[in-house]
PDB file of C-alpha atoms and ligand atoms in Angstrom:
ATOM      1  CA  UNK A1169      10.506 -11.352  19.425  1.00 95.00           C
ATOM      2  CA  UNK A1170       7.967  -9.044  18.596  1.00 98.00           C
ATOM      3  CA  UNK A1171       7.195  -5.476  18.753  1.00 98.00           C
ATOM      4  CA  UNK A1172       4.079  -3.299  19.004  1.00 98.00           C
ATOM      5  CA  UNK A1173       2.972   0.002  17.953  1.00 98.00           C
ATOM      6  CA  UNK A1174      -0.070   1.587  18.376  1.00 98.00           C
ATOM      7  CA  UNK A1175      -1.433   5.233  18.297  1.00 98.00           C
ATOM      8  CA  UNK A1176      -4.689   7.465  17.969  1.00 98.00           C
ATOM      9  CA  UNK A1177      -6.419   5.635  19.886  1.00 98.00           C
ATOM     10  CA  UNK A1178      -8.198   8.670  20.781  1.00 98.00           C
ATOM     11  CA  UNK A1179      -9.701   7.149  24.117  1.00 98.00           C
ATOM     12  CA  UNK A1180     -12.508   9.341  25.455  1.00 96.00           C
ATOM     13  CA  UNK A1181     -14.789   8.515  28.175  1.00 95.00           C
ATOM     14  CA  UNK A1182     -17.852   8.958  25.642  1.00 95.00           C
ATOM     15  CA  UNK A1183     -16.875   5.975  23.926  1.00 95.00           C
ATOM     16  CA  UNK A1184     -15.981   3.229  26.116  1.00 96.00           C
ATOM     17  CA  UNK A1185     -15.744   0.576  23.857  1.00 97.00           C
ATOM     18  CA  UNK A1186     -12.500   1.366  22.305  1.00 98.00           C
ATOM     19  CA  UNK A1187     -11.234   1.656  25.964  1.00 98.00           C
ATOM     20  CA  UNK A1188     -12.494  -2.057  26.276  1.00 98.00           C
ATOM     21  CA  UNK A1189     -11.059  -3.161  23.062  1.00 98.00           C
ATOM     22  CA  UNK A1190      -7.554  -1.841  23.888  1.00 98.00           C
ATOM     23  CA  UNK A1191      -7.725  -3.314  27.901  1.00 98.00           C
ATOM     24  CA  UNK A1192      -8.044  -6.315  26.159  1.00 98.00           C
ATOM     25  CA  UNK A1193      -5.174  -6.274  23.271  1.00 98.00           C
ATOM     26  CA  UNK A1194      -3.142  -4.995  26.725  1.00 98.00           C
ATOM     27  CA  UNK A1195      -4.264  -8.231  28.609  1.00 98.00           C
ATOM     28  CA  UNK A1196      -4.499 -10.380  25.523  1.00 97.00           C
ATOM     29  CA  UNK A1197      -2.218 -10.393  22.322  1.00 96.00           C
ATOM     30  CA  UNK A1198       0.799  -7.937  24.249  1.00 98.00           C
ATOM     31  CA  UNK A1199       1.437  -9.512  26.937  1.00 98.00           C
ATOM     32  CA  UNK A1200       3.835 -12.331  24.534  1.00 98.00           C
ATOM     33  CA  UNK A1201       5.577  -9.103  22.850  1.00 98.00           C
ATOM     34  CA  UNK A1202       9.101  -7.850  23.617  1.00 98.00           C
ATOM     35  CA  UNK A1203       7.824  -3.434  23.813  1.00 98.00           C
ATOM     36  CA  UNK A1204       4.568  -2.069  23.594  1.00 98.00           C
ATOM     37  CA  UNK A1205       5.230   1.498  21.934  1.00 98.00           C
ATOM     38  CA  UNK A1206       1.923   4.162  22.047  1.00 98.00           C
ATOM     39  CA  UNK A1207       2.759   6.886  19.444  1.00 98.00           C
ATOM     40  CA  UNK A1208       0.612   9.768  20.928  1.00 98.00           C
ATOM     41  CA  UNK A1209      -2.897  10.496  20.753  1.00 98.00           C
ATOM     42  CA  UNK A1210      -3.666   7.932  23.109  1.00 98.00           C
ATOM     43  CA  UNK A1211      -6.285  10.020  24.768  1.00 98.00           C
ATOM     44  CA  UNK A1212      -8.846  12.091  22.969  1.00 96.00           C
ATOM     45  CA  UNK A1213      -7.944  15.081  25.072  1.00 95.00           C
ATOM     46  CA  UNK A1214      -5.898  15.706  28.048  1.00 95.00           C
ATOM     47  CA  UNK A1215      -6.327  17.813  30.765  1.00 95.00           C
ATOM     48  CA  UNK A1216      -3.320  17.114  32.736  1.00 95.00           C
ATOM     49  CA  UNK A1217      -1.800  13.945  34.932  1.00 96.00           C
ATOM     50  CA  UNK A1218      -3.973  15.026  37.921  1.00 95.00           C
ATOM     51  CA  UNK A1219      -7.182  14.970  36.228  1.00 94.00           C
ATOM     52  CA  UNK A1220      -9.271  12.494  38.169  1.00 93.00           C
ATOM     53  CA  UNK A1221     -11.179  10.665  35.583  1.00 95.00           C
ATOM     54  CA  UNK A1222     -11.682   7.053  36.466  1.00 96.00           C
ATOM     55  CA  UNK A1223     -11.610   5.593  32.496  1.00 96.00           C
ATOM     56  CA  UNK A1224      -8.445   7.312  32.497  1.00 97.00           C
ATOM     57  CA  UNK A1225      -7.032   5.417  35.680  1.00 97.00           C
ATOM     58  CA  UNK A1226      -8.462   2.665  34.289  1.00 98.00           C
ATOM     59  CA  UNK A1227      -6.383   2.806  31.131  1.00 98.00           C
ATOM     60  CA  UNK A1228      -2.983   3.473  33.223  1.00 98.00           C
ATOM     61  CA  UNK A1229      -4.014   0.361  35.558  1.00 98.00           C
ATOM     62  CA  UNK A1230      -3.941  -2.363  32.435  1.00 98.00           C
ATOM     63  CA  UNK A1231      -0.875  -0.300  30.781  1.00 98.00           C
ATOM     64  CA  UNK A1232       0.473  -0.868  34.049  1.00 98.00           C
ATOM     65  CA  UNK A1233      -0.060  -4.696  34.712  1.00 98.00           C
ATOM     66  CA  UNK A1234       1.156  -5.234  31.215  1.00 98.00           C
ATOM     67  CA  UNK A1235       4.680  -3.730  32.243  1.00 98.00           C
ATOM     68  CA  UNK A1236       4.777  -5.486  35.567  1.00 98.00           C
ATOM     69  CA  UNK A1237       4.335  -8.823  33.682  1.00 98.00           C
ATOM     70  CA  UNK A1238       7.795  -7.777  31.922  1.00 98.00           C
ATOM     71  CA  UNK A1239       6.702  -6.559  28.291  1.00 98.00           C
ATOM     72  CA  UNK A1240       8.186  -2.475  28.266  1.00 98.00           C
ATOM     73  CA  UNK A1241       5.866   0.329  27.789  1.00 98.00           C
ATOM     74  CA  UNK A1242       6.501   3.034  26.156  1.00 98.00           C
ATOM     75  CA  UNK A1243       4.432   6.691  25.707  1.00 98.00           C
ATOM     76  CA  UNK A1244       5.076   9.535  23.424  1.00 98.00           C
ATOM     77  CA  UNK A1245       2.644  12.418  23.326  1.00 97.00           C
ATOM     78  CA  UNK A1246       0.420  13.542  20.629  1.00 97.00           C
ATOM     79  CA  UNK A1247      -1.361  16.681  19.891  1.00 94.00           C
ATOM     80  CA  UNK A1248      -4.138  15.699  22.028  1.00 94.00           C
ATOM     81  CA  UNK A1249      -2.176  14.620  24.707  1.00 95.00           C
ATOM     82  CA  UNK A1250       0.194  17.303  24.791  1.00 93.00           C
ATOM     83  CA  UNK A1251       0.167  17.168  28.277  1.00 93.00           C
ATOM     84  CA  UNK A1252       0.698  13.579  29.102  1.00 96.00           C
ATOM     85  CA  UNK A1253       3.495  14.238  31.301  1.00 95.00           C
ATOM     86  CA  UNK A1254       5.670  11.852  33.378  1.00 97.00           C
ATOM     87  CA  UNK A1255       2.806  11.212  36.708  1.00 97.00           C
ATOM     88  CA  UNK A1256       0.576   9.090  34.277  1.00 98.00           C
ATOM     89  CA  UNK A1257       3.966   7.490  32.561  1.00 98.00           C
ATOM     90  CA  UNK A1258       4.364   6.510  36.074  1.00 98.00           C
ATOM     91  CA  UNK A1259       1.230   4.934  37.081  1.00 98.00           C
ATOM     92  CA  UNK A1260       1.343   3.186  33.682  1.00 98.00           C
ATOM     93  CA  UNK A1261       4.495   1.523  34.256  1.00 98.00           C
ATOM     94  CA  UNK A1262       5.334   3.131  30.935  1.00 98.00           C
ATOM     95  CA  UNK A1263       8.550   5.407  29.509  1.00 98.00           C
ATOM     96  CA  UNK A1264       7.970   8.681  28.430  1.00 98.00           C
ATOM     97  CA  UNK A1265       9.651   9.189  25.115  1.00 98.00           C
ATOM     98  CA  UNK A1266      10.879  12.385  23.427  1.00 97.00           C
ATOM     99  CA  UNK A1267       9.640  13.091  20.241  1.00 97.00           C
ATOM    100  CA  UNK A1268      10.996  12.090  18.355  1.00 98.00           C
ATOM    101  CA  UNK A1269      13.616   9.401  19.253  1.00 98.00           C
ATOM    102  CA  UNK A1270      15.472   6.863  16.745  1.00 98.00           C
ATOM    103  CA  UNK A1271      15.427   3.341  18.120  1.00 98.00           C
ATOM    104  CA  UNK A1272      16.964  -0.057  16.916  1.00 97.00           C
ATOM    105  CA  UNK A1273      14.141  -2.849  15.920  1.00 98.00           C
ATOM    106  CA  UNK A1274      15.134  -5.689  14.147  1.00 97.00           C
ATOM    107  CA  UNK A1275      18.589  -4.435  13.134  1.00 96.00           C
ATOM    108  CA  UNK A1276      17.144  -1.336  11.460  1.00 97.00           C
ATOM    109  CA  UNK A1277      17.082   2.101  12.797  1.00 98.00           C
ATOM    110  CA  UNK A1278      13.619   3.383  12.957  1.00 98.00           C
ATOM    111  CA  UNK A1279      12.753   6.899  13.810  1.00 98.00           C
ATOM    112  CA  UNK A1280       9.382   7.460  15.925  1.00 98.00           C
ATOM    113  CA  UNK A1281       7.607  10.377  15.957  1.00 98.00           C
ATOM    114  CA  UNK A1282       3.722  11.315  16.527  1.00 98.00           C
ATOM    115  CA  UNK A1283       3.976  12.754  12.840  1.00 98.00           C
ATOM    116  CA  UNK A1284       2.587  16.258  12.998  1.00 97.00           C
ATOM    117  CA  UNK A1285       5.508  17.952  12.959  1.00 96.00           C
ATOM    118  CA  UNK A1286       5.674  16.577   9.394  1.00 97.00           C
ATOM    119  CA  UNK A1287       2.850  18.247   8.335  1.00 96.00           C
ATOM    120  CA  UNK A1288       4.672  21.307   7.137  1.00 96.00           C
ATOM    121  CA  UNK A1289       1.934  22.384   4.705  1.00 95.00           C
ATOM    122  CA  UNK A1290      -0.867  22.960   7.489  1.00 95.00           C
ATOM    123  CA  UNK A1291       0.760  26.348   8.311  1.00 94.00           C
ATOM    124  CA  UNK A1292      -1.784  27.316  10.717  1.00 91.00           C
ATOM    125  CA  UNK A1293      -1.935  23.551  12.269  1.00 93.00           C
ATOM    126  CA  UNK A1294       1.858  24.420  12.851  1.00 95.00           C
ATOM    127  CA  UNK A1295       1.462  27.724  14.590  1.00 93.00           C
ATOM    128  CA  UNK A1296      -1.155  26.334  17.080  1.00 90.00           C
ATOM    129  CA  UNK A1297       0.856  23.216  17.591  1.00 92.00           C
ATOM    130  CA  UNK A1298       4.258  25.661  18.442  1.00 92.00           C
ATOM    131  CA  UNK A1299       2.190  27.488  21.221  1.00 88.00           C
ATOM    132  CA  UNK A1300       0.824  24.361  22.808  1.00 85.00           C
ATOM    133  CA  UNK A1301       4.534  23.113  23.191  1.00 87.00           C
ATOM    134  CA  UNK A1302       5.764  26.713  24.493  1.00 90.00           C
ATOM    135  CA  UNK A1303       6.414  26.091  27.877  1.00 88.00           C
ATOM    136  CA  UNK A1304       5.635  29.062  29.753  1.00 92.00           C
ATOM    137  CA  UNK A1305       1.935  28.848  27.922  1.00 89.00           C
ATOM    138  CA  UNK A1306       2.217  25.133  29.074  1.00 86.00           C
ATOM    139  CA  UNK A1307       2.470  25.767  32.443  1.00 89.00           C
ATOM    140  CA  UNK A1308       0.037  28.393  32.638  1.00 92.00           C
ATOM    141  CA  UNK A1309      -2.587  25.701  31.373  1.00 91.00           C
ATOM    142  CA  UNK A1310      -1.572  23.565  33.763  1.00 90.00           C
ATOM    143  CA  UNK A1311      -2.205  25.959  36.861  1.00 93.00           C
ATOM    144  CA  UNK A1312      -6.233  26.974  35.437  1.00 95.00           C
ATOM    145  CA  UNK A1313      -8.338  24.863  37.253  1.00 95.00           C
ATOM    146  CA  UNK A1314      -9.768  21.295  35.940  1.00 94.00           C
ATOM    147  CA  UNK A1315     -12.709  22.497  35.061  1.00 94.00           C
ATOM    148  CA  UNK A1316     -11.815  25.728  33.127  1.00 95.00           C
ATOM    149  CA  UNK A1317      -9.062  23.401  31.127  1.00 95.00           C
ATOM    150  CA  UNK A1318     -11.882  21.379  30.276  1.00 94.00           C
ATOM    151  CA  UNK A1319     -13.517  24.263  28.541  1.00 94.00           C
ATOM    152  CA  UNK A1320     -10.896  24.875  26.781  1.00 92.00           C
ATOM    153  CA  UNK A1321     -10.117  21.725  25.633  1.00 92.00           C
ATOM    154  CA  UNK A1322     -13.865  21.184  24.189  1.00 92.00           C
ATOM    155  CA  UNK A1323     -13.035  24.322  22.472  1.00 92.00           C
ATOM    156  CA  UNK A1324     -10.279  23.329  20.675  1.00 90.00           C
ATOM    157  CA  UNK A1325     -11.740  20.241  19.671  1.00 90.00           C
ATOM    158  CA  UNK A1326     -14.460  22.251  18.091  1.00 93.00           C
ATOM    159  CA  UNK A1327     -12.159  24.404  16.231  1.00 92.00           C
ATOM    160  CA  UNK A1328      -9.950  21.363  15.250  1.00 92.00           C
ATOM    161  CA  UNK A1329     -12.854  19.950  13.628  1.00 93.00           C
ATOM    162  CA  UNK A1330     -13.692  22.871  12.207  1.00 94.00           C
ATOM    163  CA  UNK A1331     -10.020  23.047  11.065  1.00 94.00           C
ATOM    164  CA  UNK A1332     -10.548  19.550   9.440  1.00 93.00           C
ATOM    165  CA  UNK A1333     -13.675  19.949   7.274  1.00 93.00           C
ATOM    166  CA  UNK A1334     -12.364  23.172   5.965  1.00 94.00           C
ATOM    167  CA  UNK A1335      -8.431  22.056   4.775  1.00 94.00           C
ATOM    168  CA  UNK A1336      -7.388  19.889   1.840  1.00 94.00           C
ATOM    169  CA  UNK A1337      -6.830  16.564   2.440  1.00 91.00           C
ATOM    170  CA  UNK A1338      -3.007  16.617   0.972  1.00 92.00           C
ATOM    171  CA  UNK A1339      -2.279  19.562   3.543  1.00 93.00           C
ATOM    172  CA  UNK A1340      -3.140  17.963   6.555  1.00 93.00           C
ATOM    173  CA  UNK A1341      -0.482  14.985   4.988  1.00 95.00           C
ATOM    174  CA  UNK A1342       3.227  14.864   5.915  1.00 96.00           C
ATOM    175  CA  UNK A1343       4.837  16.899   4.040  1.00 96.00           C
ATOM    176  CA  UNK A1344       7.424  14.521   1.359  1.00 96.00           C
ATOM    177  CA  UNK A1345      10.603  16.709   1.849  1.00 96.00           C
ATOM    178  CA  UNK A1346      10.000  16.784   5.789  1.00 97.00           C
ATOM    179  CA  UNK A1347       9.795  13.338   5.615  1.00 98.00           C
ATOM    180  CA  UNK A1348      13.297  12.972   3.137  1.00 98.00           C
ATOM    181  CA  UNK A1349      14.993  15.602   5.658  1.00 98.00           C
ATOM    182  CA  UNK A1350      14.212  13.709   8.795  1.00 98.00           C
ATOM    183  CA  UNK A1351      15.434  10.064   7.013  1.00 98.00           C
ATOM    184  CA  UNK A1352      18.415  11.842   5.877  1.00 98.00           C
ATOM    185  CA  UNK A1353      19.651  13.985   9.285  1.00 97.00           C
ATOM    186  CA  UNK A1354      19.102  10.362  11.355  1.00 98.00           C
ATOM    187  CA  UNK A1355      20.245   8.016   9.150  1.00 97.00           C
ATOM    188  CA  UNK A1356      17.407   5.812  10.032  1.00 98.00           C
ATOM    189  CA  UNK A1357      15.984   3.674   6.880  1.00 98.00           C
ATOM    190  CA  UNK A1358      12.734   3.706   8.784  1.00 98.00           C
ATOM    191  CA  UNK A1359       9.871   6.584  10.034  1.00 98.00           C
ATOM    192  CA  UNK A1360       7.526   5.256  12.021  1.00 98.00           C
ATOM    193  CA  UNK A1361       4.800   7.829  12.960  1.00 98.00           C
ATOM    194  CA  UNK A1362       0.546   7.789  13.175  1.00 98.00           C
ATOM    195  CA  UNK A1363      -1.462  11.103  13.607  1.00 97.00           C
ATOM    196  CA  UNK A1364      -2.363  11.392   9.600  1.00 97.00           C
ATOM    197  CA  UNK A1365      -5.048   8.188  10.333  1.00 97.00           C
ATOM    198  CA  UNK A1366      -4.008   6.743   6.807  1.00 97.00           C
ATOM    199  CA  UNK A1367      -2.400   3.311   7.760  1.00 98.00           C
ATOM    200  CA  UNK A1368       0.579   2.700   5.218  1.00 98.00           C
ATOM    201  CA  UNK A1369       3.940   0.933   4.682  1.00 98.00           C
ATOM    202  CA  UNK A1370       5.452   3.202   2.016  1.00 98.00           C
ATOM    203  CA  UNK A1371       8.347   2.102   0.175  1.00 98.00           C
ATOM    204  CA  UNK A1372      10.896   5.445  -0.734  1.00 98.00           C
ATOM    205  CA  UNK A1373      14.382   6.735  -1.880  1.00 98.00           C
ATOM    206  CA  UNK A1374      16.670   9.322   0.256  1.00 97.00           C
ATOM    207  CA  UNK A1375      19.370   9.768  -1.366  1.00 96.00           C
ATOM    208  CA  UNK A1376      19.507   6.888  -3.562  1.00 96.00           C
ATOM    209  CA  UNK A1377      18.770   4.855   0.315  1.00 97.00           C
ATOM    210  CA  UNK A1378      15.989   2.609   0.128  1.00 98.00           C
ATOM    211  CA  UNK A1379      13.964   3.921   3.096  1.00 98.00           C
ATOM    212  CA  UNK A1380      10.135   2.735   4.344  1.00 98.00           C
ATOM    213  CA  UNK A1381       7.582   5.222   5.819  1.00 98.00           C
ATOM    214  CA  UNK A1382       5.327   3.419   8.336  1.00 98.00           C
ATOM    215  CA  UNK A1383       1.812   5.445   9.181  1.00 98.00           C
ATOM    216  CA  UNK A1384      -0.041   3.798  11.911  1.00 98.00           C
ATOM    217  CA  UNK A1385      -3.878   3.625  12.227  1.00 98.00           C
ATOM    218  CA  UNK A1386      -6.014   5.624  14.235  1.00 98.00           C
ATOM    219  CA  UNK A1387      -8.878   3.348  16.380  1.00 98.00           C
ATOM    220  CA  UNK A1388     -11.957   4.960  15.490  1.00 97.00           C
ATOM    221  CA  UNK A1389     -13.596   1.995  13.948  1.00 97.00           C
ATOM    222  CA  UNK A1390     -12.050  -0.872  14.789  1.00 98.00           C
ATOM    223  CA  UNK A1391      -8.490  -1.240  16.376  1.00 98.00           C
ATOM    224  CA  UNK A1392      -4.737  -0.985  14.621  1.00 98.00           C
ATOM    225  CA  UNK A1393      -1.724  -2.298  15.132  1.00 98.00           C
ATOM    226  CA  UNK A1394       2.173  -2.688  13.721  1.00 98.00           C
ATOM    227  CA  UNK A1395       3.660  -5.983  14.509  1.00 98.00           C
ATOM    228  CA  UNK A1396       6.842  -6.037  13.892  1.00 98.00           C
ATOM    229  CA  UNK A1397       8.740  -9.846  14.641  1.00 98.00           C
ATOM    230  CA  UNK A1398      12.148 -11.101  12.831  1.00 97.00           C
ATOM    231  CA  UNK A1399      10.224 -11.259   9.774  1.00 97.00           C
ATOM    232  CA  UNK A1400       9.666  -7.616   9.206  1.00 97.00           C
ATOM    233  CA  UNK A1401       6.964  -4.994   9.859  1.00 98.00           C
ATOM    234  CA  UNK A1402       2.983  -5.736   9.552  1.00 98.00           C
ATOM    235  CA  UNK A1403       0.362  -3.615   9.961  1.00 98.00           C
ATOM    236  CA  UNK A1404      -2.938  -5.147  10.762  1.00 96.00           C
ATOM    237  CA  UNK A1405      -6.483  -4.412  11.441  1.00 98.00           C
ATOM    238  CA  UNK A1406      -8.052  -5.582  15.205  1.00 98.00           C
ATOM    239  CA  UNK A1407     -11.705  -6.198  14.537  1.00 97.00           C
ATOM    240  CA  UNK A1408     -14.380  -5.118  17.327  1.00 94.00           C
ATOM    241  CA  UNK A1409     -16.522  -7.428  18.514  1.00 79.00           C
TER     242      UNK A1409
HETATM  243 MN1   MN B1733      -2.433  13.503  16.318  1.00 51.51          MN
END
């Protein structure tokens, strides 16, 4: 029995071939797994469930025939798909999960999570990414029109790569004693997370606990994936064609 995880995949309508890549892991290598789990950042940036872009619909569709062929889907939002909310989970076929949410794999308890909220040392990351979850300002970007959320949302893409080139790559890292706290509070021996684009298994101690951190890839230039069978946790690189 195996399980998936994926995440920042980043899909954007500008670059359709990482679209293609992951309608065909969907239609390929997942449909023989147990769970498909997406950790967030799926989409490059999202507008809102009843944004009309075909490449998105296209997306749901093959998330969607994957879960009627009996493997289970699951979503959890990222930072740039904040606003994933429960109409796409829907026409995906897929569960919306909380972030973040402790699951059993393979007889171990695994906490998932996007991963920023680890990254404790990006103090201004953290202040942005508490007003994008506040849900009065939520809803107020979900009543703009498509369009003007669109503006926006090129905006902050700007300013997040501005935000990039100009912090230390250690601060934009989870931060180690956010990471001990979180192990420690679940009790899982696992973290499972992506966002930080720096694929890892990392071997730790909580506590005198052996404990793994797990950091998923992001598919910018070629595709990533955890499989995780009865033998124990692998992450692997998908080459595109
Ligand atoms: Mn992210």
């Amino acid at each position: 029995m195996t399980f998936l995880f994926v995440s920042d995949l980043h899909l954007d309508p500008s670059e359709p071939g990482i679209a293609a890549q992951f309608i065909e892991f969907l239609a390929g290598e997942a449909r023989s797994a147990r769970a498909l789990y997406v950790l967030g950042d799926l989409f490059e940036a999202w507008l809102g469930d009843d944004d009309p872009e075909p490449a998105h619909a296209m997306v749901a569709a093959a998330l969607e025939s994957l879960s009627s062929s009996g493997v289970a889907v699951f979503l959890m939002q990222g930072n740039r798909d904040v606003m994933l909310g429960e109409r796409f989970a829907g026409h995906a076929g897929a569960t919306l999960l909380p972030d973040p949410v402790i699951t059993e794999i393979h007889g171990e308890r695994v906490l998932i999570t996007h991963g920023d909220a680890l990254c404790t040392d990006d103090a201004s990351y953290q202040r942005l990414r508490s007003l994008l979850r506040d849900p009065d300002i939520h809803g107020r970007l979900a009543r703009l029109p498509i369009d003007s959320r669109r503006a926006l949302a090129s905006e902050a893409r700007a300013g997040s790569r501005d935000h990039v080139a100009h912090t230390a790559y250690e601060v934009m890292d989870v931060n180690a004693d956010a990471v001990a706290s979180v192990l420690r509070a679940s009790g899982a021996s696992v973290l499972l997370h992506g966002h930080t684009h720096r694929p890892a298994i990392h071997e730790l101690r909580v506590d005198g606990r052996a404990c793994r951190r797990i950091v998923l890839g992001d598919w910018h230039a070629h595709g990533s994936v955890l499989r995780w069978d009865a033998k124990g946790p692998r992450l692997e690189v998908l080459p595109r064609g």
